[in-house]
Coordinates of C-alpha atoms in Angstrom, one line a residue:
X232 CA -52.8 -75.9 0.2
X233 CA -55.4 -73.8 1.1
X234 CA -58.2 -75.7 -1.1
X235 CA -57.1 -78.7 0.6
X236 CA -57.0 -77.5 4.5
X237 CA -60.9 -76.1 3.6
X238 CA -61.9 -79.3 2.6
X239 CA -60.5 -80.8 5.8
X240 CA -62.1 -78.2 7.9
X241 CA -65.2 -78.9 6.5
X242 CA -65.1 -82.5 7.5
X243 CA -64.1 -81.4 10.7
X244 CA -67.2 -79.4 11.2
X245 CA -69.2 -81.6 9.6
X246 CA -68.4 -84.7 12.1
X247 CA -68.6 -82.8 15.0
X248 CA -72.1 -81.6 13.5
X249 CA -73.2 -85.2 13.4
X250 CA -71.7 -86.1 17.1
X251 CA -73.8 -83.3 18.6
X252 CA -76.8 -84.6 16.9
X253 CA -76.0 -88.1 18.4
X254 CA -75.8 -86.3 22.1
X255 CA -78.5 -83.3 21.6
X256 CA -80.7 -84.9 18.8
X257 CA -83.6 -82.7 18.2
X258 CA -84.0 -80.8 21.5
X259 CA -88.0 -79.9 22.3
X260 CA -86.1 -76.1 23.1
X261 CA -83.0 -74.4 23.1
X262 CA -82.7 -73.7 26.7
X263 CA -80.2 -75.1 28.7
X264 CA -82.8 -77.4 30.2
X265 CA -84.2 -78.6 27.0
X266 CA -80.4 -79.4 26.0
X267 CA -79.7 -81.2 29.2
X268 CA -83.0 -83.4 29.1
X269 CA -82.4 -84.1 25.2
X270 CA -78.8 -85.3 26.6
X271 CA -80.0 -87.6 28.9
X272 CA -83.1 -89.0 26.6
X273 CA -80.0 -89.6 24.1
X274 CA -77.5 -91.2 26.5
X275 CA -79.3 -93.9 29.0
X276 CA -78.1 -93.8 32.4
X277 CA -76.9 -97.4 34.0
X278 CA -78.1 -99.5 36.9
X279 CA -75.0 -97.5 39.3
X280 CA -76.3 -94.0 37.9
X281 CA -79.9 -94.5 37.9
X282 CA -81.1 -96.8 40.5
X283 CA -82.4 -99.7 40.1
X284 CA -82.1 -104.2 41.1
X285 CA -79.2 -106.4 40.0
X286 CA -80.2 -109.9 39.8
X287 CA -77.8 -113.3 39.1
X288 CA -79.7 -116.1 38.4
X289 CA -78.5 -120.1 38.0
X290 CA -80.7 -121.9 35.3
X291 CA -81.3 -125.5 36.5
X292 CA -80.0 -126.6 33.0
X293 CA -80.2 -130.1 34.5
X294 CA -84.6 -130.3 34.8
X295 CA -84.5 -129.9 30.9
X296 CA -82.1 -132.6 30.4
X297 CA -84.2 -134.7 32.7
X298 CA -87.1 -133.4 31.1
X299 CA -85.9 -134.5 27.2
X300 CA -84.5 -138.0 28.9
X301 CA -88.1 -138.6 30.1
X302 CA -89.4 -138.1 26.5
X303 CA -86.9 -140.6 25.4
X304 CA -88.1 -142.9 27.6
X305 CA -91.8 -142.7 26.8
X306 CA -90.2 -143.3 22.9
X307 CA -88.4 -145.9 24.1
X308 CA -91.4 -147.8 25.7
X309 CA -94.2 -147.0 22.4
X310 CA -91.1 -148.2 20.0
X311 CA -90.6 -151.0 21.8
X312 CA -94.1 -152.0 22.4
X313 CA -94.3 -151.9 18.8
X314 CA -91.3 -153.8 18.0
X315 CA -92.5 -156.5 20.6
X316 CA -89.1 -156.6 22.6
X317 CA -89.7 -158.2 26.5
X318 CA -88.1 -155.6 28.8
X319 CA -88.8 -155.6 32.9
X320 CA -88.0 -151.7 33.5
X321 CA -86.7 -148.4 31.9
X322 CA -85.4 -145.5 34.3
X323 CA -83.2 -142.7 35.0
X324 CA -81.1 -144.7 37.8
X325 CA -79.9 -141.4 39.3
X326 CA -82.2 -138.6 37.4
X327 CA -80.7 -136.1 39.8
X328 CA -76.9 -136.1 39.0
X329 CA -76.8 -138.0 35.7
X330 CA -80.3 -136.8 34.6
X331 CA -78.7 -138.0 30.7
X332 CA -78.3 -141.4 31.8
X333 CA -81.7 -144.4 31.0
X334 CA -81.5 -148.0 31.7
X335 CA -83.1 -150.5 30.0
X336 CA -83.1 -154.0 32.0
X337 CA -84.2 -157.3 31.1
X338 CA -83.6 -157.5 27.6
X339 CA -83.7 -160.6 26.1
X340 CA -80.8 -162.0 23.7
X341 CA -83.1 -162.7 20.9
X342 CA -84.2 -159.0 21.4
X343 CA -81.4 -157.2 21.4
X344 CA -80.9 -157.0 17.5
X345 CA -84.4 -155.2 17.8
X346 CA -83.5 -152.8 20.1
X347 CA -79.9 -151.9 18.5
X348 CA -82.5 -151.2 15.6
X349 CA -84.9 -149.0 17.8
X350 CA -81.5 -146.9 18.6
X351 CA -80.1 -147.0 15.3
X352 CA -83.4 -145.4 13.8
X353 CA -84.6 -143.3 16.7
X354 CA -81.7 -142.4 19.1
X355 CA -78.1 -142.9 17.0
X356 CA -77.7 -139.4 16.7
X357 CA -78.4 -138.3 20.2
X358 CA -77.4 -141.1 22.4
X359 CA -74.7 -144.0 22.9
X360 CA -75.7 -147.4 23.4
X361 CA -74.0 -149.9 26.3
X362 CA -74.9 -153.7 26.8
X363 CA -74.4 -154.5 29.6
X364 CA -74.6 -158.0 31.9
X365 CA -78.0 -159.4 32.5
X366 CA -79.8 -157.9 29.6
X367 CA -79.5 -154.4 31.0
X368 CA -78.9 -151.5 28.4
X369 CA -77.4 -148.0 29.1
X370 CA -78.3 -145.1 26.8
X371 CA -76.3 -142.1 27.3
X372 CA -76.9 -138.6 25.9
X373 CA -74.0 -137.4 23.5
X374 CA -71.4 -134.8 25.6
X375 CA -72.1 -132.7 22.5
X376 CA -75.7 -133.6 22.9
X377 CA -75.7 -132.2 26.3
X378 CA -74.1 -129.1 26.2
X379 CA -75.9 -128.0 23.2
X380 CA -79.1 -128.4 25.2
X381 CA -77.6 -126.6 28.1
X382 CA -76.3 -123.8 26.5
X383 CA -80.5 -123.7 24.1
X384 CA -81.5 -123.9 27.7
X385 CA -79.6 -120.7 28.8
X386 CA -80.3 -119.0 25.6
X387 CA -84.3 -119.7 26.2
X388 CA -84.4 -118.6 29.4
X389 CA -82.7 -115.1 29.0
X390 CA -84.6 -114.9 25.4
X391 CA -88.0 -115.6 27.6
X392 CA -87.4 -113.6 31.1
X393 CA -86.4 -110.4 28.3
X394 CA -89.9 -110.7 26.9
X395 CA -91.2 -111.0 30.3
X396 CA -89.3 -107.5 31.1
X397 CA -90.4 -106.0 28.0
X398 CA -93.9 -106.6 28.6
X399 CA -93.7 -104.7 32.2
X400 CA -92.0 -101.8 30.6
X401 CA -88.9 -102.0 32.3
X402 CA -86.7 -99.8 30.2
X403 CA -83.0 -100.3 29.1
X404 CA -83.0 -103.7 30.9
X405 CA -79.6 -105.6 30.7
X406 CA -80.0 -109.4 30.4
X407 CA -76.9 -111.6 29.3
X408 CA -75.0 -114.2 30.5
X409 CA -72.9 -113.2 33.9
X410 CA -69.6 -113.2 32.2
X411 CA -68.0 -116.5 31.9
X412 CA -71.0 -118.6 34.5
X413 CA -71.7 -120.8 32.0
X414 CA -75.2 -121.4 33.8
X415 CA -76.0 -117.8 35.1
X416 CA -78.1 -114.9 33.9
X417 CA -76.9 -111.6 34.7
X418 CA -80.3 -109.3 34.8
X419 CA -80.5 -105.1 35.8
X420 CA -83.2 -103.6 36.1
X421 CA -82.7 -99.5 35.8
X422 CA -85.1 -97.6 37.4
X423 CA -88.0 -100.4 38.2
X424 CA -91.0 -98.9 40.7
X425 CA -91.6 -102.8 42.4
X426 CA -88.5 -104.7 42.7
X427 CA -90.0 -107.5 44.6
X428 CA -93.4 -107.9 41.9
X429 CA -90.2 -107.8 39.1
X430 CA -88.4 -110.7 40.7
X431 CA -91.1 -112.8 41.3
X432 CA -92.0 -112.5 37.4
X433 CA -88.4 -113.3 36.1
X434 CA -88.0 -116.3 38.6
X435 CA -91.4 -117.6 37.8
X436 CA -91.1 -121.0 35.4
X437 CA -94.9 -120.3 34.4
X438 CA -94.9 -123.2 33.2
X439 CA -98.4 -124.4 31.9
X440 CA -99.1 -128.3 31.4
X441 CA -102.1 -130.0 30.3
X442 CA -102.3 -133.5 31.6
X443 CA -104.1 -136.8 31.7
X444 CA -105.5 -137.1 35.0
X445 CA -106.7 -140.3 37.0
X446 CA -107.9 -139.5 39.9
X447 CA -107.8 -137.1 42.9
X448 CA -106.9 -138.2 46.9
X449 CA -107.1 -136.2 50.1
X450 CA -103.3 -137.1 50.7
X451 CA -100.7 -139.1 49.6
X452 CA -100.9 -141.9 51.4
X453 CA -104.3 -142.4 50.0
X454 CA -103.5 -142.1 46.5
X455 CA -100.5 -145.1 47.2
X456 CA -103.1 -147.2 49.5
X457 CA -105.6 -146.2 46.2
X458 CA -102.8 -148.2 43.8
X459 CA -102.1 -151.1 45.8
X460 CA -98.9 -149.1 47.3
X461 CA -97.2 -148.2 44.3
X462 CA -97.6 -145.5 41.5
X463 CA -97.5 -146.6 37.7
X464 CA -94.3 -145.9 35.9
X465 CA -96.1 -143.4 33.6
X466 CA -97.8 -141.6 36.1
X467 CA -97.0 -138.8 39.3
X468 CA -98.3 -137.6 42.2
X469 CA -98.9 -133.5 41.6
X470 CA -100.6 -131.4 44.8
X471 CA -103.1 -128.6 44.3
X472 CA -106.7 -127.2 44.5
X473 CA -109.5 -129.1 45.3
X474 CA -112.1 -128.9 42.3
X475 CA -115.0 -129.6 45.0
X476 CA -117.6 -127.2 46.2
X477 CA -116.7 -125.3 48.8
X478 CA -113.7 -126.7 48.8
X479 CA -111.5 -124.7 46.7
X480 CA -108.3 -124.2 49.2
X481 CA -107.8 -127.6 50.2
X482 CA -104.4 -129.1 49.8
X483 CA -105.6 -132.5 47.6
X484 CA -102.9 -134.5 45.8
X485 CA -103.8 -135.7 42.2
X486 CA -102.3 -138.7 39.6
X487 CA -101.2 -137.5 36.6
X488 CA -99.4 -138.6 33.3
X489 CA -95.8 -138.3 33.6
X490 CA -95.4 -136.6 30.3
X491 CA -97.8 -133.7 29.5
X492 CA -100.3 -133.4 26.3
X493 CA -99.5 -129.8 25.8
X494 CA -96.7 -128.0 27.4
X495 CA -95.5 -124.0 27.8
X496 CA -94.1 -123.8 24.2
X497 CA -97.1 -124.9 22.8
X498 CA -98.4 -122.0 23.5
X499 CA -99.4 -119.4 20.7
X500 CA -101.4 -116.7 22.6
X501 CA -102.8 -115.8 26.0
X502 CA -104.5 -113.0 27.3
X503 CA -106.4 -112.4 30.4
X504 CA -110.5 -112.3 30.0
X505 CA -113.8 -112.7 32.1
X506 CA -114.9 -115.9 33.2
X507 CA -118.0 -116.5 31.6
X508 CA -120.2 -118.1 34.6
X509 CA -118.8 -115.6 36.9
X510 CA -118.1 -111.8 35.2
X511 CA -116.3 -110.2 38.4
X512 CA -113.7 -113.3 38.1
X513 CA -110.9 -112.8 35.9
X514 CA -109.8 -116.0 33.7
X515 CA -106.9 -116.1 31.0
X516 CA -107.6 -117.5 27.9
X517 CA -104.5 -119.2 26.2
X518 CA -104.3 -120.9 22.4
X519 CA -102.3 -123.6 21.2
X520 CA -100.2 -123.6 18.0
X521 CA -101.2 -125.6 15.1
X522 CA -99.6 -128.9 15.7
X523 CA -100.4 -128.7 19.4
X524 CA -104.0 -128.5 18.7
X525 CA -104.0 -131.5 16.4
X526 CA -102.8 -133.9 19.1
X527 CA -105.0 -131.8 21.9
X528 CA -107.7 -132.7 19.3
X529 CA -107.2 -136.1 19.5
X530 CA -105.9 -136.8 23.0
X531 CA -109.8 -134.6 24.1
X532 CA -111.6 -137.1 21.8
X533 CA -110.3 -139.8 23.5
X534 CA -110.3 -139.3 26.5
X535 CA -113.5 -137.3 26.8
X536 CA -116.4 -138.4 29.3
X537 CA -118.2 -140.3 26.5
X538 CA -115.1 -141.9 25.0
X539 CA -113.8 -145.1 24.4
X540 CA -111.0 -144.0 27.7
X541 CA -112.5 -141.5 30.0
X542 CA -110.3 -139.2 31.8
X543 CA -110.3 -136.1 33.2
X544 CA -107.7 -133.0 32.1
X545 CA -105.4 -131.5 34.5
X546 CA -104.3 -128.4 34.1
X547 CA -100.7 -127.7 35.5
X548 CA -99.0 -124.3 35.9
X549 CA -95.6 -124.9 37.9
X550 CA -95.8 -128.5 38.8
X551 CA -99.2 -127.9 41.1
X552 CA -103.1 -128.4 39.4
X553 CA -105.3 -125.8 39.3
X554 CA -108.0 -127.9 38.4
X555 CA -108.6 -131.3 36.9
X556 CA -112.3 -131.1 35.2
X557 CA -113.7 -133.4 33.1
X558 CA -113.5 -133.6 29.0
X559 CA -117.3 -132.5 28.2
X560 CA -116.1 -132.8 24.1
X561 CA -113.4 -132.7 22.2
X562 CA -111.1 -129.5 22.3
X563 CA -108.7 -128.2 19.8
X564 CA -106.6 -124.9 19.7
X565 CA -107.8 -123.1 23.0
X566 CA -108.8 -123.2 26.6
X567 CA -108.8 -121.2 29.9
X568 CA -107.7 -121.1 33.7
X569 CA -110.0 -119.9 36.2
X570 CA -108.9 -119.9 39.9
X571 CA -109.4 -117.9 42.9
X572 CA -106.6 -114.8 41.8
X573 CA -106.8 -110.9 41.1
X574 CA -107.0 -109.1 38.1
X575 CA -103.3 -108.4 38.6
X576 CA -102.6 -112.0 38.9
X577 CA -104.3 -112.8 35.7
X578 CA -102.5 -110.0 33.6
X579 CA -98.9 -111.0 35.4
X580 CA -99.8 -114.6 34.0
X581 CA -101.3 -114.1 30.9
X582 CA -97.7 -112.1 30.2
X583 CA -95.7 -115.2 31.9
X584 CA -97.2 -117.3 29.0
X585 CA -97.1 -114.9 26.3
X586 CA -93.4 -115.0 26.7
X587 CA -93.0 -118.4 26.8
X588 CA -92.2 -121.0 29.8
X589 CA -89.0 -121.2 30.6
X590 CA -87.3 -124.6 30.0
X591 CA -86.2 -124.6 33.1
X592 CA -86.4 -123.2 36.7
X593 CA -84.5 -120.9 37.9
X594 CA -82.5 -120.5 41.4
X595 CA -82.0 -116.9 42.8
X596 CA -78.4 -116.2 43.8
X597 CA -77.9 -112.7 43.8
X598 CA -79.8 -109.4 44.7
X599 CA -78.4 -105.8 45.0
X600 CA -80.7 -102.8 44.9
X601 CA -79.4 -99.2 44.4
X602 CA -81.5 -96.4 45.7
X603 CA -82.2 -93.4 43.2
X604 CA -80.4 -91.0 45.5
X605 CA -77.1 -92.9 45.7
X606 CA -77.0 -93.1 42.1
X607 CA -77.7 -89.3 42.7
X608 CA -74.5 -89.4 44.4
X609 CA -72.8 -91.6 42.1
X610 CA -73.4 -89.2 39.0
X611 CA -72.6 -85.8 40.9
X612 CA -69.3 -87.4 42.2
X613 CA -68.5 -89.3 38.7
X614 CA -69.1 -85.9 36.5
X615 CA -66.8 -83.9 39.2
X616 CA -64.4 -85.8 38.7
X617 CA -64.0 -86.2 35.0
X618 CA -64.8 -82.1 34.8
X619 CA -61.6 -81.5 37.7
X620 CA -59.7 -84.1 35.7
X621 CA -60.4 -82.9 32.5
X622 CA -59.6 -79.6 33.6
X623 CA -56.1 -80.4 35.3
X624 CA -55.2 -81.7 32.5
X625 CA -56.0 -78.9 29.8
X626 CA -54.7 -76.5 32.3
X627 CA -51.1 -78.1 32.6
X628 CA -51.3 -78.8 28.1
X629 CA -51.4 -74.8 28.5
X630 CA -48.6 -74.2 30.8
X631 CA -46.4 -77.2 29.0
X632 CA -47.0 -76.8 25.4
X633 CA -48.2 -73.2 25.4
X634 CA -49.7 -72.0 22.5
X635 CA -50.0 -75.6 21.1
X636 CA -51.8 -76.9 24.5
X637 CA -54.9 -75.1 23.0
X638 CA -54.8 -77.5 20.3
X639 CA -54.4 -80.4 22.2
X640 CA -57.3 -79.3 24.7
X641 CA -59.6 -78.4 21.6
X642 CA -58.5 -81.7 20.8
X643 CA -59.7 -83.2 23.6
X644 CA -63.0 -81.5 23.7
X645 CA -63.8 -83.0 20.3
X646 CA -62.9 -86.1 21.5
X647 CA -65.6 -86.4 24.2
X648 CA -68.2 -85.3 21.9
X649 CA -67.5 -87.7 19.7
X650 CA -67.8 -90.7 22.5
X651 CA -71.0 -89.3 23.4
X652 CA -72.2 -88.8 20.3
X653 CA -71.4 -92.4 19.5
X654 CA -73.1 -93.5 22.8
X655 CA -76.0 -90.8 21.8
X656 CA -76.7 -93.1 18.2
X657 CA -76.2 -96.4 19.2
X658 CA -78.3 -96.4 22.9
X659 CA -75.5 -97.3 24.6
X660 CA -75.8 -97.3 28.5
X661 CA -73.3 -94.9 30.4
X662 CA -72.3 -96.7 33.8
X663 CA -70.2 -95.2 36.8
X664 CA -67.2 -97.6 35.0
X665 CA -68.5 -95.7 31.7
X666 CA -67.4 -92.8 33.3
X667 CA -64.3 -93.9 34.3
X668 CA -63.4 -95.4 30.8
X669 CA -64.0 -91.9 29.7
X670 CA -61.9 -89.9 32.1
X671 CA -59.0 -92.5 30.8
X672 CA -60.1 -91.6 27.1
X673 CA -59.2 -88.5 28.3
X674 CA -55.6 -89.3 29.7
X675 CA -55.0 -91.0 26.4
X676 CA -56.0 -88.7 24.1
X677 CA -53.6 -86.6 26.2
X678 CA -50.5 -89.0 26.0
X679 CA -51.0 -89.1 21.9
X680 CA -50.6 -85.4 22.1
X681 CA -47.7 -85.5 23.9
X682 CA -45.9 -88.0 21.7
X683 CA -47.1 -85.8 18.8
X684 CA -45.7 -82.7 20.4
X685 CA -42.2 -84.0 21.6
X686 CA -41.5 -85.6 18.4
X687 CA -42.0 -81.8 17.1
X688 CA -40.2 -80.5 19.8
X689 CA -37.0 -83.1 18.9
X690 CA -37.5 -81.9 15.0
X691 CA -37.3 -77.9 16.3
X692 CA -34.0 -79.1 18.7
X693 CA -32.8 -80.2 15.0
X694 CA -33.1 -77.1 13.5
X695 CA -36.0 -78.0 11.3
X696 CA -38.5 -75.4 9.7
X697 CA -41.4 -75.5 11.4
X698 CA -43.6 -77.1 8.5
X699 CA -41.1 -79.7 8.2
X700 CA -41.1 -80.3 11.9
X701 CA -44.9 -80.8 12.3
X702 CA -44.6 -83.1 8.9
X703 CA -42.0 -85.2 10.7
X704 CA -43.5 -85.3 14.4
X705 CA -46.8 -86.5 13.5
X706 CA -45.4 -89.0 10.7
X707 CA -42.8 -90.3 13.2
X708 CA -45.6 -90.7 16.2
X709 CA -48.1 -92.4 13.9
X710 CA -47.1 -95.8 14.3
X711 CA -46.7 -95.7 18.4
X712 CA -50.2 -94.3 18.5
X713 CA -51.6 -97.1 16.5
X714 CA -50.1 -99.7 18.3
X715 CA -50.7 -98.1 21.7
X716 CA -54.3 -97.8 20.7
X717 CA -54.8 -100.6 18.7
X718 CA -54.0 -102.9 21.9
X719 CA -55.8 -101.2 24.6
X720 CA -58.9 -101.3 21.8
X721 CA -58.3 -105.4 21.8
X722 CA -58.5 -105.3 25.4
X723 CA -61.2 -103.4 25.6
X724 CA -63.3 -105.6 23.3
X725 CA -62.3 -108.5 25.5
X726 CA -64.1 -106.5 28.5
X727 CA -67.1 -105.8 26.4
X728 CA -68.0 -109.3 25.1
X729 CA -66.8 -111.2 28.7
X730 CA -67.3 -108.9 31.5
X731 CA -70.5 -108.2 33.1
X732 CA -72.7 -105.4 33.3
X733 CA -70.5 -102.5 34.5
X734 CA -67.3 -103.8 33.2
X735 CA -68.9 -104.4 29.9
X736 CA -70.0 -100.4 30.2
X737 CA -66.3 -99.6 30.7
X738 CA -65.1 -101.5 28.2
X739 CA -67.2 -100.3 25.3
X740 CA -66.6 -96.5 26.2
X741 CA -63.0 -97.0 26.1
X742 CA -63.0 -98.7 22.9
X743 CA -65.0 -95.7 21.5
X744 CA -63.1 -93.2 23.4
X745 CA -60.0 -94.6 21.5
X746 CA -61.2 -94.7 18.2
X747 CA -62.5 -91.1 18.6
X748 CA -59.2 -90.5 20.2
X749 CA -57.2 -91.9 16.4
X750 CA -59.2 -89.2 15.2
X751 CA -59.2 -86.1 16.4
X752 CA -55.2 -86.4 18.1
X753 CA -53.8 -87.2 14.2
X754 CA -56.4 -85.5 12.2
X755 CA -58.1 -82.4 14.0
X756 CA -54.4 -81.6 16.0
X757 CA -52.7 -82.1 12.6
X758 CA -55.5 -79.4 10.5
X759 CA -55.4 -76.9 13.6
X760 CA -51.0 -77.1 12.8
X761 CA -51.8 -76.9 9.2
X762 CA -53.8 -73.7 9.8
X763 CA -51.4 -71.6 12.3
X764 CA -48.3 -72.5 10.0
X765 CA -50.7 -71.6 7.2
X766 CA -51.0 -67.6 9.0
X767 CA -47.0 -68.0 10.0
X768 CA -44.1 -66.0 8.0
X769 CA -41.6 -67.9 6.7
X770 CA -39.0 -68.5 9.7
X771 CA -41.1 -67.7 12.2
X772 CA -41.1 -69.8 15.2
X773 CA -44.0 -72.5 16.4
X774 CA -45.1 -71.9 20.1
X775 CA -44.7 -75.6 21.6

């Protein structure tokens, strides 16, 4: 008996050894400041605590569906150029509602076997295929097709705004999905110095686009009186910079390709540099990826001013040219972007397109910002109450239970540094809910006790021995407190995994709470028991 309730007091000791480590780690000093800054390296303070911006953002998911329709399209016309099939048009009817949906009109009979074939080889698995009268043809992305490429598009866009974050040091930034939006991106901010220069970053698209360009007009009603009134199918009007001397802030509008040569995920590196005709104005370099430098290789041949096509390059960074020079030679696996911006500009973008463009733009929705001081106030109210509460409740464990409170309120100490500790190892972030969740650890651990402690208390009424009584009450209370717990901890995962920031906080230090709670109200209470009975003379009675 004795052998075995060292053994158990060892574990005891031992766990709470390793839970204090998880709060404390290795404190610079053993001062009570040193312990209360090693607490709060260990245990990150939320958005409510610390201060900080709350952001909801929609992702346009429908501009990358338009955008992968478009590429289709371009297929559609080289495969059926090559196939030789007569067609008058091919277009997104209505590319802003139904950006999934391309019509193909003036299809021949004798061609239609051809382009069944063009689907069946190129498109089967992505699109459906609809004759309809006249020789018009309907392809239609796949419902699976298109939510799969919405949800990639969400995924992408909180994968690439987290690197942006990361790369301005925000720390302990929150970015998931905003509970059940399918569309929206839930993103705090603790502690950030520039709120406004942080939201400008995550809602940029940077997206960077290198495209044919044919020619540059003073407005827009040039560059349509330019094409005989109407712009070719392949081609779009694109505003931006003037690439004339001294003319460098003039709005000019110039006519691109459609479809870019190099895009924002073919990009493999950028970092901001000098320009090399001008030292005191900053540039940022940017290199391609492999494949993209083999067809920027042989669209720069082409196209350069000696080639067989001549053309110049644009070069596109959130649908508006920063310049459009001319192709001196061929190019392959880098470039730069010079302009008229700071230092600060150039490292911002050079960061943008490290992390990758987003796939697509993104519309702000929400914006709350919480002042250091009132999260201050948030902490200093949140911690008096869980202290008062706590103490209420050890106080009346005392006066109920007597001599067995102590248990129960030793109990409950152990408890809460085992949900810090767990918070302590695994980073998690304590929220104003977070402290909530743990003040209701609290009244649960509580509640176990008490069904612990009137089931001995119904044993004693039965004139059991003591021993036998304790056996019996915490045998008999064992399956309530599982099932109690064993909900609330379902629930509880639910909230983690569905509910947003602070409701996610609450949930995850209540499921923690509990499982700490399984432990010390059946384990620690039942040792500390074991050990008074273990000092009792036979007959003498339990204080409870």
């Amino acid at each position: 008996m004795q052998k075995n309730l060292l053994f158990k007091t060892v574990i005891i000791i031992a766990v709470l050894l390793i839970f204090l480590g998880g709060i404390f780690g290795i404190p610079s000093s053993w001062t009570w400041a040193g312990l209360k800054q090693a607490a709060l390296d260990r245990v990150h303070l939320g958005l409510d605590l610390k201060g900080g911006t709350h952001l909801i953002l929609t992702v346009k998911v429908n501009e990358a569906i338009s955008s992968q329709s478009d590429h289709t399209i371009e297929l559609l016309k080289e495969e059926m150029g090559k196939a030789r099939v007569g067609y008058t048009d091919v277009s997104k009817p209505d590319s802003e509602n139904h950006p999934e949906r391309i019509v193909i009109q003036g299809v021949s009979n004798d061609d239609s076997g051809k382009l069944r074939g063009i689907w069946q080889d190129r498109l089967q698995q992505e699109y459906d295929l609809v004759g309809g009268a006249g020789g018009t043809w309907t392809l239609t992305m796949k419902p699976t097709q298109v939510q799969d490429l919405k949800t990639r598009t969400v995924d992408k866009s909180i994968e690439a705004i987290r690197r942006r974050v990361d790369a301005l040091g925000v720390t302990e930034p929150v970015i998931q999905r905003n509970g059940m939006g399918n569309d929206q991106i839930l993103v705090q901010l603790p502690g950030v110095d520039d709120p406004g220069r942080v939201k400008e970053i995550i809602q940029s698209t940077a997206r960077l686009e290198l495209r044919e360009s044919r020619g540059v007009y003073s407005s827009e009603q040039e560059a349509y009186a330019a094409n005989k009134g109407t712009i070719p199918a392949n081609m779009v009007l694109l505003h931006g910079r003037s690439d004339r001397s001294g003319d460098r802030n003039s709005d000019v509008v110039y006519l691109v390709s459609r479809i870019p040569v190099v895009s924002g995920t073919d990009i493999r590196d950028a970092r901001e540099g000098q320009n090399p005709k001008n030292p005191n104005k900053p540039i940022v370099n940017f290199y391609l990826t492999a494949s993209a430098a083999k067809k920027f290789g042989e669209f720069t041949d082409r196209h350069r001013k000696d080639g067989p096509d001549p053309a110049n390059l644009a070069i596109v960074l959130d649908n508006k040219v920063f310049s459009a020079p001319s192709i001196e030679s061929q190019i392959f696996d880098s470039g730069y972007i010079e302009g008229d911006f700071s230092a600060e500009y150039a490292r911002d973008l050079a960061r943008l397109l490290q992390s990758g463009a987003l796939p697509a733009s993104l519309k702000y929705e929400t914006e709350r910002t919480v002042g250091p001081s009132l999260g201050a106030d948030s902490i200093r109210s949140g911690v008096r109450a869980a202290i008062w509460g706590m103490v209420a409740v050890m106080v009346f464990m005392l006066i109920y239970y007597r001599a067995a409170g102590i248990n129960a309120d030793v109990a409950l100490i152990f408890n809460l540094i085992i949900l810090l500790g767990f918070m302590g190892y695994f980073g998690a972030t304590l929220t104003l809910p977070g402290i909530a969740g743990v003040i209701l650890t609290v009244g649960m651990g509580v509640d176990s006790n008490v069904l612990i402690f009137e089931r001995i208390r119904e044993e004693l009424r039965n004139n059991k021995a003591p021993a036998a009584a304790v056996d019996q009450g915490f045998s008999r209370a064992w399956v309530t407190i599982v099932d109690t717990h064993v909900t609330t901890i379902v629930s509880a995962v639910i909230l983690i995994f569905v509910g947003s920031g602070p409701v996610s906080g609450f949930g995850l230090t209540l499921a923690f709470g509990l499982l700490a709670n399984l432990f010390t109200a059946v384990f620690v209470s039942r040792v500390i028991f074991d050990a008074i009975l273990s000092r009792k003379q036979r007959g003498e009675a339990l204080s409870i």
